[in-house]
Amino acid sequence: MTPVSQRRPLYQPIELLIDEDKIQRRVKELGLQITRDYAGREPVIVGVLKGCTVFLADLIRNINLPVEVEFISAASYRKGARQDKNIEITDAMTIDLHGRDLLIVEGIVETGRTVSRIAQRLKQLEPASMEIVTLLDKPSAHRPKIELKYKGFKLGNEFVVGYGLDNTQKYRNLPYIGRVSESR
Ligand code: IMP
Ligand code: MG
């Protein structure tokens, strides 16, 4: 078997945007903030698959509360026009969310439509409270403006990958946030 270092790179080059240390420091801060805000409570962390995975794994280890974890799945398909996306939501939830404090955890919010649709659906289950946590936010792309209580980093309108986020399902395993470079 060829050692990993000698294999031909499988990926296009990635331009580093937010390094691992910076992400880890920010995730710690968010965990601390949530720990303080929810002191004495037992929130349910509802992860939005698949982009939430890496962030959620790190975030929950920085929350010092008896949290429970649930997942909901959102897939969006572009239908041509830039912000014209088809959003498909599926879930296989096992925790009764009625009367619970929910923290929706997303990897990235762009127009805000995905997370709004999920919030709408979860609201029907009559939770006691519901807030959104996102690692990355593109505030200038929100349509309409959406309130996010916990945000890791703000971005402009650029497409990023890594730390759970994909480009056609790849790059989720990068430990940092980057941009796919145009040139090689
Ligand atoms: P929204 O519904 O427009 O907020 O889009 C949110 C979804 O689009 C996210 O859950 C991601 O799946 C995807 N997305 C938006 N921007 C990016 C990006 O820069 N990189 C990777 N995925 C993104
Ligand atoms: Mg995606």
PDB file of C-alpha atoms and ligand atoms in Angstrom:
ATOM      1  CA  MET A   1       0.000   0.000   0.000  1.00  0.00           C
ATOM      2  CA  THR A   2       1.317   3.458  -0.955  1.00  0.00           C
ATOM      3  CA  PRO A   3       1.932   5.697   2.088  1.00  0.00           C
ATOM      4  CA  VAL A   4      -0.587   8.549   2.247  1.00  0.00           C
ATOM      5  CA  SER A   5       2.146  11.170   1.778  1.00  0.00           C
ATOM      6  CA  GLN A   6       3.225   9.638  -1.552  1.00  0.00           C
ATOM      7  CA  ARG A   7      -0.230   9.313  -3.092  1.00  0.00           C
ATOM      8  CA  ARG A   8      -1.317  11.752  -5.748  1.00  0.00           C
ATOM      9  CA  PRO A   9      -3.499  14.431  -4.058  1.00  0.00           C
ATOM     10  CA  LEU A  10      -7.178  13.531  -4.348  1.00  0.00           C
ATOM     11  CA  TYR A  11      -8.309  17.081  -3.837  1.00  0.00           C
ATOM     12  CA  GLN A  12      -7.996  20.376  -5.581  1.00  0.00           C
ATOM     13  CA  PRO A  13      -5.845  22.715  -3.496  1.00  0.00           C
ATOM     14  CA  ILE A  14      -7.608  24.446  -0.647  1.00  0.00           C
ATOM     15  CA  GLU A  15      -6.887  27.991   0.414  1.00  0.00           C
ATOM     16  CA  LEU A  16      -6.797  28.267   4.208  1.00  0.00           C
ATOM     17  CA  LEU A  17      -9.401  30.652   5.604  1.00  0.00           C
ATOM     18  CA  ILE A  18      -9.816  29.771   9.314  1.00  0.00           C
ATOM     19  CA  ASP A  19      -7.212  27.521  10.883  1.00  0.00           C
ATOM     20  CA  GLU A  20      -7.783  24.694  13.332  1.00  0.00           C
ATOM     21  CA  ASP A  21      -6.578  26.601  16.419  1.00  0.00           C
ATOM     22  CA  LYS A  22      -8.806  29.560  15.722  1.00  0.00           C
ATOM     23  CA  ILE A  23     -11.833  27.290  15.242  1.00  0.00           C
ATOM     24  CA  GLN A  24     -11.107  25.375  18.440  1.00  0.00           C
ATOM     25  CA  ARG A  25     -10.741  28.585  20.455  1.00  0.00           C
ATOM     26  CA  ARG A  26     -14.053  29.931  19.155  1.00  0.00           C
ATOM     27  CA  VAL A  27     -15.865  26.615  19.740  1.00  0.00           C
ATOM     28  CA  LYS A  28     -14.630  26.661  23.362  1.00  0.00           C
ATOM     29  CA  GLU A  29     -16.039  30.181  23.795  1.00  0.00           C
ATOM     30  CA  LEU A  30     -19.401  29.182  22.333  1.00  0.00           C
ATOM     31  CA  GLY A  31     -19.519  26.116  24.612  1.00  0.00           C
ATOM     32  CA  LEU A  32     -18.792  28.288  27.639  1.00  0.00           C
ATOM     33  CA  GLN A  33     -21.433  30.834  26.646  1.00  0.00           C
ATOM     34  CA  ILE A  34     -24.057  28.086  26.214  1.00  0.00           C
ATOM     35  CA  THR A  35     -23.019  26.475  29.506  1.00  0.00           C
ATOM     36  CA  ARG A  36     -23.609  29.802  31.278  1.00  0.00           C
ATOM     37  CA  ASP A  37     -26.827  30.696  29.454  1.00  0.00           C
ATOM     38  CA  TYR A  38     -28.406  27.274  30.106  1.00  0.00           C
ATOM     39  CA  ALA A  39     -27.150  26.748  33.681  1.00  0.00           C
ATOM     40  CA  GLY A  40     -29.564  24.467  35.560  1.00  0.00           C
ATOM     41  CA  ARG A  41     -31.233  23.267  32.342  1.00  0.00           C
ATOM     42  CA  GLU A  42     -30.843  20.209  30.124  1.00  0.00           C
ATOM     43  CA  PRO A  43     -30.991  21.428  26.516  1.00  0.00           C
ATOM     44  CA  VAL A  44     -31.422  19.161  23.517  1.00  0.00           C
ATOM     45  CA  ILE A  45     -28.808  19.808  20.842  1.00  0.00           C
ATOM     46  CA  VAL A  46     -30.501  19.290  17.466  1.00  0.00           C
ATOM     47  CA  GLY A  47     -27.833  18.913  14.796  1.00  0.00           C
ATOM     48  CA  VAL A  48     -28.621  19.685  11.158  1.00  0.00           C
ATOM     49  CA  LEU A  49     -26.977  16.935   9.092  1.00  0.00           C
ATOM     50  CA  LYS A  50     -24.587  16.647   7.475  1.00  0.00           C
ATOM     51  CA  GLY A  51     -22.769  19.984   7.799  1.00  0.00           C
ATOM     52  CA  CYS A  52     -23.102  20.093  11.603  1.00  0.00           C
ATOM     53  CA  THR A  53     -21.196  16.890  12.304  1.00  0.00           C
ATOM     54  CA  VAL A  54     -17.638  18.033  13.042  1.00  0.00           C
ATOM     55  CA  PHE A  55     -18.719  21.272  14.742  1.00  0.00           C
ATOM     56  CA  LEU A  56     -21.316  19.479  16.872  1.00  0.00           C
ATOM     57  CA  ALA A  57     -18.806  16.857  18.005  1.00  0.00           C
ATOM     58  CA  ASP A  58     -16.439  19.572  19.237  1.00  0.00           C
ATOM     59  CA  LEU A  59     -19.148  21.883  20.597  1.00  0.00           C
ATOM     60  CA  ILE A  60     -20.869  19.337  22.851  1.00  0.00           C
ATOM     61  CA  ARG A  61     -17.530  18.458  24.438  1.00  0.00           C
ATOM     62  CA  ASN A  62     -17.260  22.115  25.429  1.00  0.00           C
ATOM     63  CA  ILE A  63     -20.713  22.300  27.021  1.00  0.00           C
ATOM     64  CA  ASN A  64     -20.677  21.381  30.685  1.00  0.00           C
ATOM     65  CA  LEU A  65     -24.376  20.494  31.055  1.00  0.00           C
ATOM     66  CA  PRO A  66     -26.352  17.234  30.823  1.00  0.00           C
ATOM     67  CA  VAL A  67     -27.277  17.773  27.157  1.00  0.00           C
ATOM     68  CA  GLU A  68     -29.069  15.305  24.914  1.00  0.00           C
ATOM     69  CA  VAL A  69     -28.341  15.037  21.185  1.00  0.00           C
ATOM     70  CA  GLU A  70     -30.776  14.658  18.304  1.00  0.00           C
ATOM     71  CA  PHE A  71     -30.385  15.013  14.529  1.00  0.00           C
ATOM     72  CA  ILE A  72     -32.480  16.294  11.656  1.00  0.00           C
ATOM     73  CA  SER A  73     -31.365  16.142   8.054  1.00  0.00           C
ATOM     74  CA  ALA A  74     -31.530  18.881   5.435  1.00  0.00           C
ATOM     75  CA  ALA A  75     -30.412  18.593   1.860  1.00  0.00           C
ATOM     76  CA  SER A  76     -30.630  21.521  -0.502  1.00  0.00           C
ATOM     77  CA  TYR A  77     -30.416  21.286  -4.239  1.00  0.00           C
ATOM     78  CA  ARG A  78     -29.841  24.306  -6.396  1.00  0.00           C
ATOM     79  CA  LYS A  79     -32.510  24.610  -9.054  1.00  0.00           C
ATOM     80  CA  GLY A  80     -30.599  26.970 -11.320  1.00  0.00           C
ATOM     81  CA  ALA A  81     -31.057  30.544 -10.155  1.00  0.00           C
ATOM     82  CA  ARG A  82     -28.498  31.301  -7.483  1.00  0.00           C
ATOM     83  CA  GLN A  83     -30.666  31.391  -4.365  1.00  0.00           C
ATOM     84  CA  ASP A  84     -33.424  29.187  -5.681  1.00  0.00           C
ATOM     85  CA  LYS A  85     -32.879  26.072  -3.608  1.00  0.00           C
ATOM     86  CA  ASN A  86     -35.059  23.039  -3.026  1.00  0.00           C
ATOM     87  CA  ILE A  87     -34.834  22.037   0.619  1.00  0.00           C
ATOM     88  CA  GLU A  88     -35.616  18.492   1.694  1.00  0.00           C
ATOM     89  CA  ILE A  89     -35.958  17.818   5.426  1.00  0.00           C
ATOM     90  CA  THR A  90     -36.044  14.326   6.916  1.00  0.00           C
ATOM     91  CA  ASP A  91     -35.744  13.124  10.473  1.00  0.00           C
ATOM     92  CA  ALA A  92     -35.547   9.982  12.536  1.00  0.00           C
ATOM     93  CA  MET A  93     -35.838  11.673  15.914  1.00  0.00           C
ATOM     94  CA  THR A  94     -36.288   9.579  19.054  1.00  0.00           C
ATOM     95  CA  ILE A  95     -36.339  12.240  21.784  1.00  0.00           C
ATOM     96  CA  ASP A  96     -39.655  13.887  22.675  1.00  0.00           C
ATOM     97  CA  LEU A  97     -38.902  17.591  22.113  1.00  0.00           C
ATOM     98  CA  HIS A  98     -42.161  18.869  23.613  1.00  0.00           C
ATOM     99  CA  GLY A  99     -41.382  21.311  26.439  1.00  0.00           C
ATOM    100  CA  ARG A 100     -37.614  21.024  25.928  1.00  0.00           C
ATOM    101  CA  ASP A 101     -34.977  23.743  25.418  1.00  0.00           C
ATOM    102  CA  LEU A 102     -33.681  23.252  21.872  1.00  0.00           C
ATOM    103  CA  LEU A 103     -30.399  24.393  20.395  1.00  0.00           C
ATOM    104  CA  ILE A 104     -30.379  23.932  16.627  1.00  0.00           C
ATOM    105  CA  VAL A 105     -26.773  23.406  15.521  1.00  0.00           C
ATOM    106  CA  GLU A 106     -25.801  24.265  11.917  1.00  0.00           C
ATOM    107  CA  GLY A 107     -22.459  24.347  10.148  1.00  0.00           C
ATOM    108  CA  ILE A 108     -23.296  27.367   8.014  1.00  0.00           C
ATOM    109  CA  VAL A 109     -26.198  29.740   7.371  1.00  0.00           C
ATOM    110  CA  GLU A 110     -26.408  31.415   3.982  1.00  0.00           C
ATOM    111  CA  THR A 111     -29.900  32.653   2.998  1.00  0.00           C
ATOM    112  CA  GLY A 112     -31.225  31.244   6.284  1.00  0.00           C
ATOM    113  CA  ARG A 113     -33.950  29.303   4.521  1.00  0.00           C
ATOM    114  CA  THR A 114     -32.745  25.860   5.584  1.00  0.00           C
ATOM    115  CA  VAL A 115     -32.494  26.705   9.253  1.00  0.00           C
ATOM    116  CA  SER A 116     -35.795  28.638   9.149  1.00  0.00           C
ATOM    117  CA  ARG A 117     -37.589  25.642   7.663  1.00  0.00           C
ATOM    118  CA  ILE A 118     -36.128  23.422  10.364  1.00  0.00           C
ATOM    119  CA  ALA A 119     -37.081  25.891  13.091  1.00  0.00           C
ATOM    120  CA  GLN A 120     -40.626  26.006  11.694  1.00  0.00           C
ATOM    121  CA  ARG A 121     -40.890  22.244  11.802  1.00  0.00           C
ATOM    122  CA  LEU A 122     -39.464  21.962  15.325  1.00  0.00           C
ATOM    123  CA  LYS A 123     -41.783  24.705  16.578  1.00  0.00           C
ATOM    124  CA  GLN A 124     -44.743  22.460  15.784  1.00  0.00           C
ATOM    125  CA  LEU A 125     -43.437  20.090  18.465  1.00  0.00           C
ATOM    126  CA  GLU A 126     -43.971  22.885  21.038  1.00  0.00           C
ATOM    127  CA  PRO A 127     -40.528  23.118  22.652  1.00  0.00           C
ATOM    128  CA  ALA A 128     -40.080  25.382  25.706  1.00  0.00           C
ATOM    129  CA  SER A 129     -37.468  27.415  23.834  1.00  0.00           C
ATOM    130  CA  MET A 130     -35.428  27.305  20.659  1.00  0.00           C
ATOM    131  CA  GLU A 131     -32.210  29.056  19.595  1.00  0.00           C
ATOM    132  CA  ILE A 132     -29.843  28.664  16.663  1.00  0.00           C
ATOM    133  CA  VAL A 133     -26.102  27.976  16.865  1.00  0.00           C
ATOM    134  CA  THR A 134     -24.052  28.205  13.685  1.00  0.00           C
ATOM    135  CA  LEU A 135     -20.312  27.973  13.243  1.00  0.00           C
ATOM    136  CA  LEU A 136     -20.381  30.177  10.144  1.00  0.00           C
ATOM    137  CA  ASP A 137     -22.754  32.910   9.085  1.00  0.00           C
ATOM    138  CA  LYS A 138     -23.072  34.828   5.830  1.00  0.00           C
ATOM    139  CA  PRO A 139     -25.190  37.733   7.138  1.00  0.00           C
ATOM    140  CA  SER A 140     -25.352  39.611   3.836  1.00  0.00           C
ATOM    141  CA  ALA A 141     -26.940  36.543   2.151  1.00  0.00           C
ATOM    142  CA  HIS A 142     -29.863  36.233   4.608  1.00  0.00           C
ATOM    143  CA  ARG A 143     -33.262  36.333   2.819  1.00  0.00           C
ATOM    144  CA  PRO A 144     -35.020  37.611   4.887  1.00  0.00           C
ATOM    145  CA  LYS A 145     -32.807  38.698   7.796  1.00  0.00           C
ATOM    146  CA  ILE A 146     -32.698  36.008  10.456  1.00  0.00           C
ATOM    147  CA  GLU A 147     -31.700  36.232  14.142  1.00  0.00           C
ATOM    148  CA  LEU A 148     -28.998  33.774  15.157  1.00  0.00           C
ATOM    149  CA  LYS A 149     -28.165  33.730  18.865  1.00  0.00           C
ATOM    150  CA  TYR A 150     -24.811  31.929  18.701  1.00  0.00           C
ATOM    151  CA  LYS A 151     -22.391  32.518  15.814  1.00  0.00           C
ATOM    152  CA  GLY A 152     -18.802  31.386  15.408  1.00  0.00           C
ATOM    153  CA  PHE A 153     -17.511  33.459  12.496  1.00  0.00           C
ATOM    154  CA  LYS A 154     -18.964  35.861   9.927  1.00  0.00           C
ATOM    155  CA  LEU A 155     -18.159  35.361   6.255  1.00  0.00           C
ATOM    156  CA  GLY A 156     -18.802  37.321   3.101  1.00  0.00           C
ATOM    157  CA  ASN A 157     -20.502  35.699   0.147  1.00  0.00           C
ATOM    158  CA  GLU A 158     -17.815  33.108  -0.495  1.00  0.00           C
ATOM    159  CA  PHE A 159     -18.132  29.337  -0.755  1.00  0.00           C
ATOM    160  CA  VAL A 160     -16.174  27.457   1.894  1.00  0.00           C
ATOM    161  CA  VAL A 161     -15.434  23.827   2.722  1.00  0.00           C
ATOM    162  CA  GLY A 162     -14.050  21.765   5.582  1.00  0.00           C
ATOM    163  CA  TYR A 163     -14.835  21.112   9.254  1.00  0.00           C
ATOM    164  CA  GLY A 164     -18.039  19.334   8.175  1.00  0.00           C
ATOM    165  CA  LEU A 165     -18.882  21.475   5.150  1.00  0.00           C
ATOM    166  CA  ASP A 166     -18.777  19.988   1.681  1.00  0.00           C
ATOM    167  CA  ASN A 167     -18.467  20.762  -1.958  1.00  0.00           C
ATOM    168  CA  THR A 168     -20.412  17.966  -3.706  1.00  0.00           C
ATOM    169  CA  GLN A 169     -19.983  15.796  -0.577  1.00  0.00           C
ATOM    170  CA  LYS A 170     -16.196  16.104  -0.392  1.00  0.00           C
ATOM    171  CA  TYR A 171     -13.847  18.039   1.970  1.00  0.00           C
ATOM    172  CA  ARG A 172     -15.965  17.509   5.126  1.00  0.00           C
ATOM    173  CA  ASN A 173     -12.984  15.889   6.858  1.00  0.00           C
ATOM    174  CA  LEU A 174     -10.629  18.886   6.619  1.00  0.00           C
ATOM    175  CA  PRO A 175      -9.889  20.109  10.171  1.00  0.00           C
ATOM    176  CA  TYR A 176      -9.945  23.757   9.006  1.00  0.00           C
ATOM    177  CA  ILE A 177     -12.181  26.029   6.909  1.00  0.00           C
ATOM    178  CA  GLY A 178     -10.932  26.781   3.426  1.00  0.00           C
ATOM    179  CA  ARG A 179     -11.813  27.829  -0.073  1.00  0.00           C
ATOM    180  CA  VAL A 180     -11.371  25.639  -3.122  1.00  0.00           C
ATOM    181  CA  SER A 181      -8.736  27.396  -5.232  1.00  0.00           C
ATOM    182  CA  GLU A 182      -9.422  28.154  -8.862  1.00  0.00           C
ATOM    183  CA  SER A 183      -5.845  27.526  -9.966  1.00  0.00           C
ATOM    184  CA  ARG A 184      -3.463  24.641  -9.244  1.00  0.00           C
TER     185      ARG A 184
HETATM  186  P1  IMP B   1     -29.290  28.444   3.286  1.00  0.00           P
HETATM  187  O1  IMP B   1     -30.566  27.661   3.317  1.00  0.00           O
HETATM  188  O2  IMP B   1     -29.198  29.335   2.114  1.00  0.00           O
HETATM  189  O3  IMP B   1     -29.006  29.153   4.595  1.00  0.00           O
HETATM  190  O4  IMP B   1     -28.127  27.411   3.011  1.00  0.00           O
HETATM  191  C1  IMP B   1     -27.618  26.638   4.020  1.00  0.00           C
HETATM  192  C2  IMP B   1     -27.070  25.355   3.464  1.00  0.00           C
HETATM  193  O5  IMP B   1     -26.387  25.543   2.216  1.00  0.00           O
HETATM  194  C3  IMP B   1     -26.054  24.844   4.439  1.00  0.00           C
HETATM  195  O6  IMP B   1     -26.663  23.965   5.358  1.00  0.00           O
HETATM  196  C4  IMP B   1     -25.042  24.178   3.531  1.00  0.00           C
HETATM  197  O7  IMP B   1     -25.448  22.852   3.286  1.00  0.00           O
HETATM  198  C5  IMP B   1     -25.112  24.940   2.239  1.00  0.00           C
HETATM  199  N1  IMP B   1     -24.088  25.985   2.145  1.00  0.00           N
HETATM  200  C6  IMP B   1     -24.273  27.316   2.092  1.00  0.00           C
HETATM  201  N2  IMP B   1     -23.109  27.967   1.953  1.00  0.00           N
HETATM  202  C7  IMP B   1     -22.153  27.018   1.937  1.00  0.00           C
HETATM  203  C8  IMP B   1     -20.721  27.077   1.822  1.00  0.00           C
HETATM  204  O8  IMP B   1     -20.060  28.129   1.726  1.00  0.00           O
HETATM  205  N3  IMP B   1     -20.089  25.870   1.838  1.00  0.00           N
HETATM  206  C9  IMP B   1     -20.728  24.686   1.939  1.00  0.00           C
HETATM  207  N4  IMP B   1     -22.054  24.587   2.056  1.00  0.00           N
HETATM  208  C10 IMP B   1     -22.767  25.755   2.055  1.00  0.00           C
HETATM  209 MG    MG B   2     -23.804  20.949   1.177  1.00  0.00          MG
END
